[in-house]
Amino acid sequence: MGILVDKTTKVLVQGITGKEGSFHTQRMLEYGTNIVAGVTPYKGGQNFQNIPVFNTVSEAVKKIGPIDASVIFVPPTLAAQSIIEACLNGIKLIVVITEGIPQHDMLKVHYYLRKYGCKMVGPNCPGLATAGQSKIGIIPNSVLEPGIVGLVSRSGTISYEILKLLKDSGLGQSSVVGLGGDPLIGLRFKDVLEMFLEDEQTQAVVMVGEIGGSDEEDAAPVVSKLIKKNKPVIAFIAGRNAPEGKRMGHAGAIIMGKSGKPEYKIQKLQEAGAIVVDTINVIPKTILQELSKINVGK
Amino acid sequence: MNLYEYQGKKLFQKYGIPTTQGIVINKDQENDYIYLQELMQGLSFPVVLKAQVKVGGRGKAGGIKIAKNNEEFMKYTKQIFSMEIKGVKVNKILIDQYVEIEKEFYMSFIIDRTSSKTVFIFSPVGGVDIEEVAEKQPEKISKKYLDELDLFDFQIREAILSVYNENLDHAKKIESVALKLYKLYKENHCILAEINPLIISKNEVLALDSKIITDDNAFYYIDDELEEDEERSVLEEEAKKQGLAYVELNGNIGIIGNGAGLVMYTIDLVNLYGGKAANFLDIGGGARADKVKQSVQLVLKNPNVKGLFINIFGGITRCDEVANGIIEAYEEKRYDVPLVVRLQGTNYEEGKRILEKLKEKINFELTESAEKGAEMIVSFVRNRE
């Protein structure tokens, strides 16, 4: 059982007929994700890989019945509306892949998420997966392998690389969540770490942070809880050499004045008991060492 | 985008926020005496000369001067144009009318990342760094998180009156400025819209400074006029036109990678092994050969670059496309800098085969490990020094 999804989770794809949407729907189906419907306005009535396409989310829910999760592949100017549409139609988990959504649009989105109690992952993220069961988003299928490590990350490519290292080392992964590189995101480190705390399959956690914002240090109390529960936390922070005031690709990766500096994040995570690594290639080895210490302790 | 003070004040005027109406002089007008003479005839001294830079601490660095006559005006103009404030050269000076300050306030609307809400911040302690006020006199700061979709006037009123009720006439005028600032903040997709200080002078409110940061994701809403004055290097300007995410840094090892996080990590690795990165360049997900080629060409245009490290972990991005892009760039021009390419993931074997032929031409290494790659490029560059 994964922390957010499993093989029974019914998934809707918004923007299913677009270039990105259709490509990744194909990959998700190959992984075994239970995709039940797609939405593209005014393309209703078509089928994509035997998946029915509807004009609106409301139409999809009427025909298919309740839907658990939606994944958004809609261009940035329209994406906020699509998220709100999913939210108003009772979908409780919304995964937003789109990059470049204006922040003022996201302020509106967050108002509706609060009001209707919906969870959002992203935007500007690779999505999430429960290894061996279901994948929602664009994480390459080839790097996923069921196992014991939970991964939560603000960076797509680095997480793919770590997933591969975990797969090759035989540790594998329990659940994976890509939080997204934007300033205003849905689930944050602390939310996902809380889920790993309760998840039986997860025996160790890797968190990949980066400069900007305060989500890493805000998660420090949950890191302490994980350590107390004998679940080691390995952390990595990207952007240690980034200059102040410059946006490093991700809209959220920017140091402004005192806020968002890597030294502070690293210090707070270390104080909470996380092992902060300088390079990612040592992550599997570090996890194995920590797990063996715990076993000796038992 | 971070706006200059004078640009922010133009926006203030557009939204009916009372502010000073200054004149901007450019560095290339510094020696144009006829122009400056004419300009001075129109001024009524004293005037304030303010360096236009987008970094904080301008006042402390001497970037603000009061000139009482022509002589002082000429002297300070020269002085300020020759300054560097936190490494930023001064290219523009704003000449503002001098005004008597009776009281200073702080006011801003900002997007708060933690709560995902707009916050209105107000303080009767203005003209100083607000973070300092927050540390030393937190009771003098009022913060209002806007929970609803819209802002109501009474929310602003509550916030202002909770920390300032000495003069209700002033408070009323401050409220009116706040509502106009909110309109500006929303319509221009601001991440931050700040007036510090907002002052009382002769019983009227006046915005003496502006700090406006707009959202780059909302560039299509932003005035082109504001865009023109952005502080970018020549290569950053070129990158923007080509749609490449490029930031210039001050080292000598060129960096290209796929994914913002991976590129940041690559820069960190190069630094970890004792080198210094010359830039940040993210080709994004699923880049084709032509984009890779453009990226290589752009990075190698920087004369400081003495070595290039390309770090690719292929997912949607295909290693063979990347390899073809590199080959195309090197076929078009003979670059004399060592190259290290790290490839992993989708179509890795194919990419490797394509790149083999580069070995005859240049100092080139291929690796599967990002860490090894960083170590190699640093030692290549060091050996050439």
XYZ file of C-alpha atoms in Angstrom:
683
model
C 0.000 0.000 0.000
C 1.492 3.339 -1.041
C 1.201 6.640 0.775
C -1.011 8.395 -1.767
C -1.921 5.945 -4.528
C -2.114 2.222 -5.271
C -3.157 0.097 -8.237
C -6.864 0.660 -7.549
C -6.591 4.503 -7.592
C -8.821 5.800 -10.404
C -6.974 8.438 -12.403
C -8.184 11.145 -14.783
C -5.841 12.826 -17.289
C -6.662 16.493 -18.027
C -5.136 17.463 -21.369
C -5.001 13.817 -22.515
C -4.950 14.561 -26.262
C -2.071 17.074 -26.117
C 1.531 16.216 -27.010
C 2.722 15.771 -23.419
C -0.567 14.386 -22.172
C -0.833 11.626 -24.759
C 2.848 10.636 -24.534
C 2.791 10.265 -20.762
C -0.665 8.652 -20.651
C 0.855 5.882 -22.779
C 3.794 5.506 -20.318
C 1.458 5.512 -17.298
C -0.708 2.781 -18.874
C 2.433 0.726 -19.497
C 3.283 1.078 -15.825
C -0.146 -0.194 -14.836
C -1.786 3.017 -13.657
C -5.572 2.705 -13.535
C -6.490 5.548 -15.914
C -10.267 5.708 -16.235
C -10.877 8.836 -18.305
C -9.364 11.830 -20.050
C -10.563 15.401 -20.541
C -9.874 17.754 -23.427
C -12.457 20.483 -24.078
C -14.353 19.938 -27.367
C -12.613 16.639 -28.064
C -15.211 14.634 -26.134
C -16.462 11.343 -27.605
C -13.034 10.209 -28.802
C -11.021 7.376 -27.358
C -7.336 7.418 -26.566
C -5.818 3.938 -26.071
C -9.317 2.725 -25.123
C -9.643 5.522 -22.555
C -12.810 7.618 -23.059
C -12.235 11.353 -23.591
C -14.723 13.897 -22.209
C -15.211 17.644 -22.734
C -15.386 18.496 -19.043
C -14.465 16.911 -15.716
C -18.112 17.081 -14.684
C -19.089 14.952 -17.715
C -16.338 12.438 -16.889
C -17.460 12.068 -13.277
C -21.105 11.638 -14.350
C -20.272 8.841 -16.790
C -17.479 7.073 -14.898
C -18.452 7.704 -11.273
C -16.198 9.159 -8.581
C -12.543 9.663 -9.600
C -9.715 9.570 -7.019
C -6.982 11.566 -8.686
C -6.331 13.828 -11.646
C -3.118 14.639 -13.458
C -2.860 17.984 -15.256
C -1.014 18.344 -18.599
C -2.636 21.649 -19.527
C -0.689 24.734 -20.777
C 0.236 27.282 -18.071
C -2.340 29.939 -18.955
C -5.205 27.446 -18.563
C -3.800 25.117 -15.905
C -5.172 26.936 -12.839
C -8.710 26.668 -14.221
C -8.221 22.940 -14.803
C -7.076 22.410 -11.209
C -10.101 24.300 -9.896
C -12.343 22.273 -12.230
C -11.004 19.010 -10.749
C -11.394 20.400 -7.249
C -15.036 21.440 -7.766
C -15.868 17.996 -9.148
C -14.849 16.138 -6.032
C -11.377 14.942 -7.044
C -9.282 14.958 -3.875
C -5.772 14.441 -5.271
C -4.551 16.675 -8.099
C -1.097 16.252 -9.632
C 0.083 19.242 -11.676
C 2.912 18.644 -14.160
C 2.622 22.016 -15.952
C 5.489 24.482 -15.558
C 5.076 28.259 -15.649
C 1.669 28.846 -14.023
C 1.448 32.478 -12.791
C 1.646 32.719 -9.000
C -1.452 34.904 -8.736
C -3.388 32.123 -10.503
C -2.011 29.707 -7.898
C -3.241 31.949 -5.070
C -6.760 31.369 -6.404
C -6.113 27.634 -6.726
C -4.974 27.437 -3.098
C -8.146 29.156 -1.954
C -10.205 26.351 -3.561
C -7.877 23.604 -2.304
C -8.385 24.868 1.265
C -12.119 25.267 0.829
C -12.704 21.785 -0.628
C -9.984 19.936 1.266
C -8.111 18.754 -1.844
C -4.475 17.697 -1.935
C -2.272 19.006 -4.728
C 1.166 17.817 -5.826
C 3.162 20.343 -7.890
C 2.957 22.370 -10.047
C 6.122 22.048 -12.132
C 6.735 18.546 -10.803
C 7.366 15.018 -12.114
C 4.385 13.630 -10.189
C 4.300 10.671 -7.851
C 4.447 6.885 -7.786
C 3.990 3.865 -5.605
C 6.620 1.557 -7.015
C 5.154 -1.515 -8.685
C 1.587 -0.252 -8.364
C 0.771 3.103 -9.871
C 2.513 6.109 -11.353
C 0.875 9.500 -11.863
C 3.041 11.876 -13.899
C 6.262 11.643 -15.845
C 8.805 9.725 -13.740
C 10.590 7.309 -16.133
C 9.190 3.778 -15.646
C 12.676 2.311 -15.968
C 13.960 3.748 -12.662
C 11.097 2.512 -10.466
C 11.519 -0.710 -8.453
C 9.474 -1.780 -5.413
C 11.488 -1.582 -2.209
C 11.898 0.151 1.123
C 13.057 3.742 0.545
C 10.661 6.685 0.388
C 11.778 9.601 -1.794
C 10.489 13.164 -1.651
C 12.066 15.800 -3.870
C 11.868 19.329 -5.243
C 13.917 18.387 -8.296
C 12.862 16.051 -11.126
C 16.081 14.926 -12.773
C 17.991 14.486 -9.503
C 15.210 12.295 -8.176
C 15.297 10.101 -11.315
C 18.990 9.661 -10.778
C 18.545 8.736 -7.113
C 15.694 6.360 -7.998
C 18.051 4.573 -10.381
C 20.753 4.361 -7.700
C 18.187 2.907 -5.281
C 17.035 0.413 -7.894
C 20.589 -0.660 -8.844
C 21.584 -1.074 -5.193
C 18.639 -3.396 -4.572
C 17.070 -1.111 -1.963
C 14.236 -0.078 -4.266
C 11.532 2.421 -3.424
C 8.265 2.441 -1.503
C 6.644 5.702 -2.601
C 8.034 8.658 -4.533
C 6.707 12.216 -4.511
C 8.033 15.071 -6.673
C 6.967 18.264 -4.919
C 7.750 20.639 -7.779
C 10.083 23.554 -8.406
C 7.589 26.395 -8.038
C 7.287 28.839 -5.112
C 3.638 28.007 -4.436
C 3.216 24.252 -4.244
C 0.668 21.873 -2.734
C 2.162 19.082 -0.609
C 5.437 20.053 1.079
C 8.256 18.103 2.688
C 6.602 18.018 6.093
C 3.322 16.623 4.682
C 4.999 13.793 2.785
C 7.418 12.987 5.625
C 4.407 12.608 7.948
C 3.019 10.038 5.498
C 6.337 8.141 5.422
C 6.257 8.105 9.211
C 3.041 6.055 9.125
C 3.868 3.967 6.042
C 5.003 0.459 6.987
C 6.771 -0.244 3.736
C 9.039 2.797 4.115
C 12.122 1.981 6.206
C 14.315 4.909 5.168
C 13.700 8.300 3.584
C 15.607 10.407 1.071
C 14.717 14.086 0.794
C 16.061 16.256 -2.027
C 15.748 19.958 -1.340
C 17.117 23.037 -2.996
C 17.663 26.743 -2.346
C 14.673 29.061 -1.923
C 11.791 29.154 0.541
C 11.780 27.456 3.931
C 10.116 24.089 3.322
C 13.226 22.055 4.207
C 13.754 23.670 7.606
C 9.997 23.647 8.281
C 10.140 19.852 7.937
C 12.874 19.442 10.575
C 10.455 18.459 13.399
C 9.076 15.598 11.266
C 12.630 14.496 10.445
C 13.198 14.127 14.212
C 10.069 11.981 14.491
C 11.270 9.695 11.677
C 14.665 9.258 13.346
C 12.949 8.389 16.646
C 10.944 5.755 14.786
C 14.219 4.245 13.472
C 13.671 5.489 9.941
C 16.921 7.142 8.830
C 16.626 10.327 6.754
C 19.239 11.155 4.099
C 19.024 14.710 2.801
C 20.569 16.468 -0.159
C 20.326 20.207 -0.909
C 21.022 21.461 -4.448
C 22.251 24.960 -5.232
C 24.880 25.524 -2.557
C 26.848 27.715 -4.934
C 23.940 29.720 -6.318
C 24.225 33.523 -6.165
C 21.679 35.618 -4.258
C 18.723 37.073 -6.143
C 19.101 34.944 -9.297
C 16.449 32.462 -10.318
C 18.173 29.114 -10.904
C 15.839 27.612 -13.498
C 13.064 26.683 -11.087
C 10.881 29.680 -10.269
C 11.133 28.704 -6.597
C 14.923 28.336 -6.530
C 15.947 31.827 -5.567
C 17.714 33.184 -2.509
C 16.137 36.462 -1.382
C 17.985 38.271 1.380
C 18.180 35.946 4.353
C 15.519 33.593 3.060
C 16.238 30.376 1.189
C 19.942 29.988 1.969
C 21.319 26.421 1.791
C 23.560 26.638 4.903
C 20.562 27.234 7.143
C 18.563 24.373 5.632
C 21.493 21.975 6.047
C 22.057 23.051 9.648
C 18.399 22.604 10.635
C 18.170 19.174 8.988
C 21.391 18.002 10.632
C 20.207 19.209 14.025
C 17.040 17.153 13.506
C 19.173 14.041 12.888
C 19.224 13.809 9.106
C 22.426 12.848 7.324
C 23.142 15.536 4.748
C 25.232 14.261 1.840
C 27.383 16.311 -0.568
C 27.064 13.935 -3.502
C 24.151 11.728 -4.425
C 26.169 8.641 -5.430
C 26.791 7.839 -1.740
C 23.080 7.704 -0.881
C 22.491 3.905 -1.165
C 25.666 3.143 0.831
C 24.658 5.640 3.518
C 21.180 4.141 3.819
C 22.613 0.624 4.173
C 25.020 1.794 6.891
C 22.268 3.533 8.837
C 19.916 0.572 8.558
C 22.590 -1.828 9.775
C 23.295 0.421 12.791
C 19.603 0.238 13.669
C 19.568 -3.549 13.299
C 22.628 -3.866 15.530
C 20.872 -1.623 18.070
C 17.897 -3.968 18.096
C 11.401 40.777 -12.688
C 12.782 43.249 -10.238
C 11.864 46.852 -11.154
C 13.959 49.956 -10.631
C 12.664 52.516 -8.166
C 11.764 54.966 -10.937
C 9.823 52.265 -12.818
C 7.904 51.396 -9.670
C 7.090 55.057 -9.140
C 5.741 55.294 -12.683
C 3.397 52.446 -11.781
C 2.446 54.287 -8.566
C 1.459 57.322 -10.627
C -0.575 55.152 -12.976
C -2.519 53.806 -9.981
C -2.999 57.209 -8.323
C -0.564 56.607 -5.463
C 0.978 59.984 -4.522
C 4.717 59.890 -5.170
C 7.587 62.163 -6.185
C 7.914 62.926 -9.891
C 11.570 62.582 -10.671
C 13.809 62.762 -13.710
C 16.114 59.901 -14.717
C 19.566 60.531 -16.142
C 21.570 57.799 -17.841
C 25.283 57.226 -17.518
C 25.860 58.182 -21.155
C 24.480 61.665 -20.353
C 27.040 62.140 -17.586
C 29.399 64.186 -19.772
C 26.749 65.962 -21.797
C 27.194 69.383 -20.175
C 24.658 71.180 -22.340
C 22.003 68.676 -21.349
C 22.929 68.840 -17.664
C 22.959 72.671 -17.688
C 19.477 72.724 -19.156
C 18.357 70.118 -16.689
C 19.663 72.049 -13.692
C 17.885 75.231 -14.796
C 14.613 73.369 -14.429
C 15.380 72.065 -10.913
C 14.488 73.772 -7.682
C 17.150 72.879 -5.137
C 17.587 71.016 -2.907
C 17.140 67.790 -4.885
C 17.862 64.170 -3.992
C 20.099 62.064 -6.248
C 19.357 58.372 -5.977
C 21.397 55.606 -7.599
C 19.085 53.222 -9.465
C 20.199 49.710 -8.564
C 18.226 46.615 -7.745
C 20.152 45.662 -4.624
C 19.456 46.687 -1.044
C 21.677 48.838 1.171
C 21.946 51.659 -1.350
C 21.692 54.452 1.230
C 24.395 52.999 3.455
C 26.711 52.601 0.452
C 26.413 56.336 -0.309
C 24.103 55.957 -3.284
C 21.726 58.677 -2.085
C 22.877 62.330 -1.915
C 21.157 65.664 -1.340
C 22.353 68.437 -3.652
C 21.716 72.065 -2.628
C 23.106 73.764 -5.742
C 24.520 73.206 -9.233
C 28.025 72.513 -7.976
C 26.907 69.829 -5.595
C 24.660 68.414 -8.267
C 27.573 67.978 -10.690
C 29.855 66.633 -7.990
C 27.420 64.010 -6.695
C 26.317 62.959 -10.173
C 29.933 62.096 -11.022
C 30.413 60.405 -7.669
C 27.343 58.198 -7.926
C 27.988 57.202 -11.541
C 31.466 56.019 -10.568
C 30.089 53.802 -7.793
C 29.565 50.078 -7.579
C 26.944 49.008 -5.042
C 27.379 45.364 -4.020
C 29.125 44.730 -7.329
C 26.435 46.434 -9.416
C 27.485 49.430 -11.528
C 25.247 52.483 -11.382
C 23.861 53.274 -14.831
C 20.936 55.487 -13.893
C 20.301 58.217 -11.337
C 16.860 59.356 -10.275
C 16.639 63.062 -9.424
C 13.808 63.611 -6.979
C 12.450 66.713 -5.298
C 13.614 66.943 -1.678
C 10.723 66.673 0.771
C 10.493 67.214 4.532
C 9.625 63.983 6.326
C 7.288 64.222 9.312
C 6.643 60.504 9.738
C 7.672 57.298 7.962
C 5.651 54.094 7.470
C 6.243 50.717 5.871
C 3.691 49.033 3.608
C 3.723 45.986 1.333
C 1.740 43.222 -0.309
C 3.684 40.006 -0.735
C 3.020 36.416 -1.776
C 3.818 34.221 1.213
C 5.184 30.853 0.122
C 4.453 29.055 3.376
C 0.737 29.872 3.594
C 0.177 30.276 -0.170
C -1.649 33.522 0.559
C -1.211 37.229 -0.047
C -0.004 39.046 3.053
C -0.475 42.743 3.769
C 2.298 44.080 5.983
C 2.120 47.492 7.620
C 4.284 49.254 10.194
C 4.488 52.761 11.658
C 8.271 52.218 11.691
C 9.331 52.983 8.120
C 12.474 53.863 6.226
C 14.476 51.020 7.729
C 14.917 47.347 6.851
C 11.605 45.687 7.773
C 13.387 42.484 8.839
C 15.202 44.545 11.439
C 11.922 45.939 12.738
C 10.512 42.401 12.859
C 13.436 41.359 15.034
C 13.620 44.331 17.394
C 10.050 45.673 17.582
C 7.731 42.883 16.421
C 4.787 44.595 18.163
C 5.137 47.447 15.651
C 4.337 45.225 12.673
C 0.878 44.289 11.549
C 0.413 41.330 9.188
C -2.859 40.396 7.537
C -3.117 37.089 5.666
C -5.783 37.368 2.986
C -7.800 34.162 3.328
C -10.515 35.057 0.866
C -10.390 35.410 -2.915
C -10.820 39.159 -2.600
C -9.526 41.870 -0.330
C -12.029 43.800 1.759
C -11.382 47.407 2.796
C -12.038 46.635 6.452
C -9.208 44.086 6.521
C -6.736 46.799 5.580
C -8.338 49.181 8.098
C -8.006 46.622 10.899
C -4.370 46.019 10.024
C -3.436 49.705 9.958
C -5.348 50.684 13.095
C -3.957 47.784 15.116
C -0.515 49.433 15.090
C -1.281 53.089 14.305
C -4.215 55.184 15.542
C -2.518 58.420 16.587
C -3.904 60.372 13.644
C -7.061 59.031 12.016
C -6.849 61.459 9.109
C -3.428 60.039 8.230
C -4.658 56.481 8.765
C -7.503 57.095 6.314
C -5.066 58.363 3.669
C -2.816 55.362 4.285
C -5.761 53.028 3.748
C -6.477 54.643 0.408
C -2.837 54.108 -0.675
C -2.996 50.466 0.454
C -6.084 49.762 -1.649
C -4.428 51.292 -4.717
C -1.250 49.338 -4.057
C -3.288 46.130 -3.870
C -4.812 46.854 -7.277
C -1.325 47.425 -8.679
C -0.080 44.216 -6.999
C -2.839 42.108 -8.544
C -2.980 43.600 -12.019
C 0.787 43.488 -12.512
C 1.246 39.990 -11.069
C 3.565 41.174 -8.328
C 5.351 38.834 -5.958
C 6.185 41.923 -3.909
C 4.806 45.475 -4.019
C 6.471 47.548 -1.318
C 6.515 51.219 -0.290
C 9.278 51.948 2.192
C 9.040 54.613 3.321
C 5.542 55.879 2.848
C 5.775 59.315 4.452
C 3.663 62.136 5.782
C 4.794 65.515 4.517
C 2.683 68.641 5.036
C -0.252 66.452 6.040
C -0.167 64.453 2.781
C 0.996 60.867 2.201
C 3.758 60.286 -0.322
C 5.551 57.150 -1.548
C 9.242 58.020 -1.344
C 10.631 54.702 -2.581
C 9.341 51.654 -4.448
C 10.269 48.005 -4.591
C 8.302 45.946 -7.067
C 9.057 42.367 -8.098
C 6.827 40.821 -10.751
C 6.288 37.129 -11.495
C 8.383 35.829 -14.401
C 5.720 33.190 -15.037
C 3.304 36.000 -15.886
C 5.605 37.739 -18.377
C 2.778 38.093 -20.902
C 0.976 40.455 -18.534
C 3.985 42.681 -17.991
C 4.540 45.980 -19.780
C 7.224 45.708 -22.494
C 8.495 49.117 -21.459
C 9.513 47.738 -18.056
C 11.192 44.733 -19.670
C 13.670 46.852 -21.664
C 15.548 48.064 -18.642
C 16.281 44.659 -17.110
C 19.861 44.158 -15.876
C 21.165 41.286 -17.994
C 24.537 40.391 -19.414
C 24.860 40.202 -23.203
C 24.757 36.402 -23.111
C 21.812 36.334 -20.704
C 19.974 38.586 -23.145
C 20.797 36.238 -26.033
C 19.762 33.187 -23.987
C 16.427 34.798 -23.218
C 15.757 35.350 -26.911
C 16.559 31.678 -27.591
C 14.364 30.546 -24.715
C 17.242 29.046 -22.709
C 17.376 29.105 -18.896
C 20.847 30.621 -18.509
C 22.450 32.481 -15.597
C 25.972 33.832 -15.779
C 28.289 33.099 -12.837
C 31.880 34.179 -12.288
C 33.918 30.983 -12.746
C 35.592 29.378 -15.779
C 33.883 26.005 -16.256
C 30.859 26.023 -18.543
C 27.927 23.912 -17.326
C 25.038 22.365 -19.254
C 22.535 19.883 -17.867
C 18.926 18.743 -18.047
C 16.699 19.795 -15.163
C 17.199 22.809 -12.876
C 18.084 20.682 -9.843
C 20.627 18.600 -11.749
C 22.310 21.730 -13.124
C 22.512 23.251 -9.616
C 23.990 19.952 -8.420
C 26.516 19.958 -11.275
C 27.655 23.450 -10.276
C 27.967 22.267 -6.671
C 30.032 19.243 -7.765
C 32.448 21.379 -9.782
C 32.896 23.611 -6.737
C 33.286 20.593 -4.467
C 36.264 19.409 -6.549
C 37.852 22.849 -6.417
C 36.636 24.381 -9.675
C 34.298 27.291 -10.348
C 31.275 27.266 -12.618
C 30.910 29.948 -15.300
C 27.170 29.583 -15.734
C 23.896 27.770 -15.108
C 22.212 26.338 -18.208
C 19.224 24.003 -18.112
C 18.192 22.507 -21.467
C 14.965 21.307 -19.829
C 13.167 18.014 -20.451
C 13.122 16.337 -23.861
C 15.501 18.786 -25.578
C 16.311 18.050 -29.218
C 19.709 18.260 -30.916
C 19.293 21.850 -32.122
C 18.621 23.126 -28.612
C 21.710 21.313 -27.311
C 23.774 22.783 -30.138
C 22.514 26.312 -29.333
C 23.330 25.749 -25.682
C 26.903 24.613 -26.370
C 27.448 27.593 -28.654
C 26.054 30.027 -26.125
C 28.110 28.778 -23.186
C 31.316 28.779 -25.253
C 30.737 32.385 -26.323
C 31.706 33.396 -22.799
C 35.448 34.158 -23.093
C 36.036 33.128 -19.465
C 35.077 29.515 -20.184
C 38.157 27.249 -20.147
C 36.347 23.921 -20.029
C 32.848 22.547 -20.613
C 30.989 19.936 -18.561
C 27.742 18.523 -19.913
C 25.785 16.439 -17.410
C 22.785 14.508 -18.745
C 20.581 12.002 -16.993
C 18.254 10.861 -19.743
C 14.593 10.315 -18.980
C 12.465 12.119 -21.545
C 15.730 13.625 -22.729
C 17.439 11.206 -25.108
C 21.212 10.792 -24.935
C 21.490 10.351 -28.730
C 19.774 13.718 -29.328
C 22.151 15.371 -26.873
C 25.169 13.694 -28.528
C 24.071 14.838 -31.983
C 23.659 18.404 -30.711
C 27.172 18.405 -29.275
C 28.663 17.012 -32.512
C 26.809 19.620 -34.598
C 28.163 22.445 -32.448
C 31.726 21.142 -32.655
C 31.486 20.548 -36.408
C 30.442 24.114 -37.030
C 33.284 25.644 -35.087
C 36.585 24.412 -33.696
C 36.431 25.089 -29.988
C 39.700 24.795 -28.158
C 38.396 23.964 -24.677
C 38.371 20.540 -23.044
C 35.009 18.822 -22.866
C 33.649 16.257 -20.433
C 30.277 14.677 -21.127
C 28.433 12.583 -18.613
C 25.638 10.500 -20.128
C 23.217 8.151 -18.397
C 19.751 6.853 -19.148
C 17.621 6.774 -22.283
C 19.570 5.767 -25.448
C 22.866 5.971 -23.615
C 24.656 3.415 -25.868
C 23.685 5.271 -29.007
C 24.803 8.611 -27.548
C 28.128 7.116 -26.533
C 28.737 5.753 -30.042
C 27.946 9.128 -31.643
C 30.354 10.982 -29.365
C 33.300 8.599 -29.869
C 34.451 10.451 -32.975
C 34.990 13.654 -30.978
C 38.005 12.037 -29.332
C 40.100 12.497 -32.493
C 39.363 16.203 -32.572
C 39.534 17.590 -29.050
C 40.468 16.904 -25.466
C 37.335 14.950 -24.626
C 36.214 12.438 -22.013
C 32.964 10.532 -21.657
C 31.793 9.155 -18.330
C 28.734 7.619 -16.712
C 29.321 9.262 -13.344
C 28.512 12.901 -12.625
C 30.966 12.967 -9.737
C 33.832 11.591 -11.859
C 32.942 13.967 -14.662
C 33.171 16.981 -12.368
C 36.522 15.813 -11.047
C 37.854 15.336 -14.590
C 36.831 18.735 -15.931
C 38.314 20.496 -12.918
C 41.661 18.758 -13.407
C 41.636 19.416 -17.189
C 41.127 23.112 -16.620
C 43.717 23.237 -13.869
C 46.329 21.550 -16.091
C 45.863 24.176 -18.745
C 46.345 27.089 -16.401
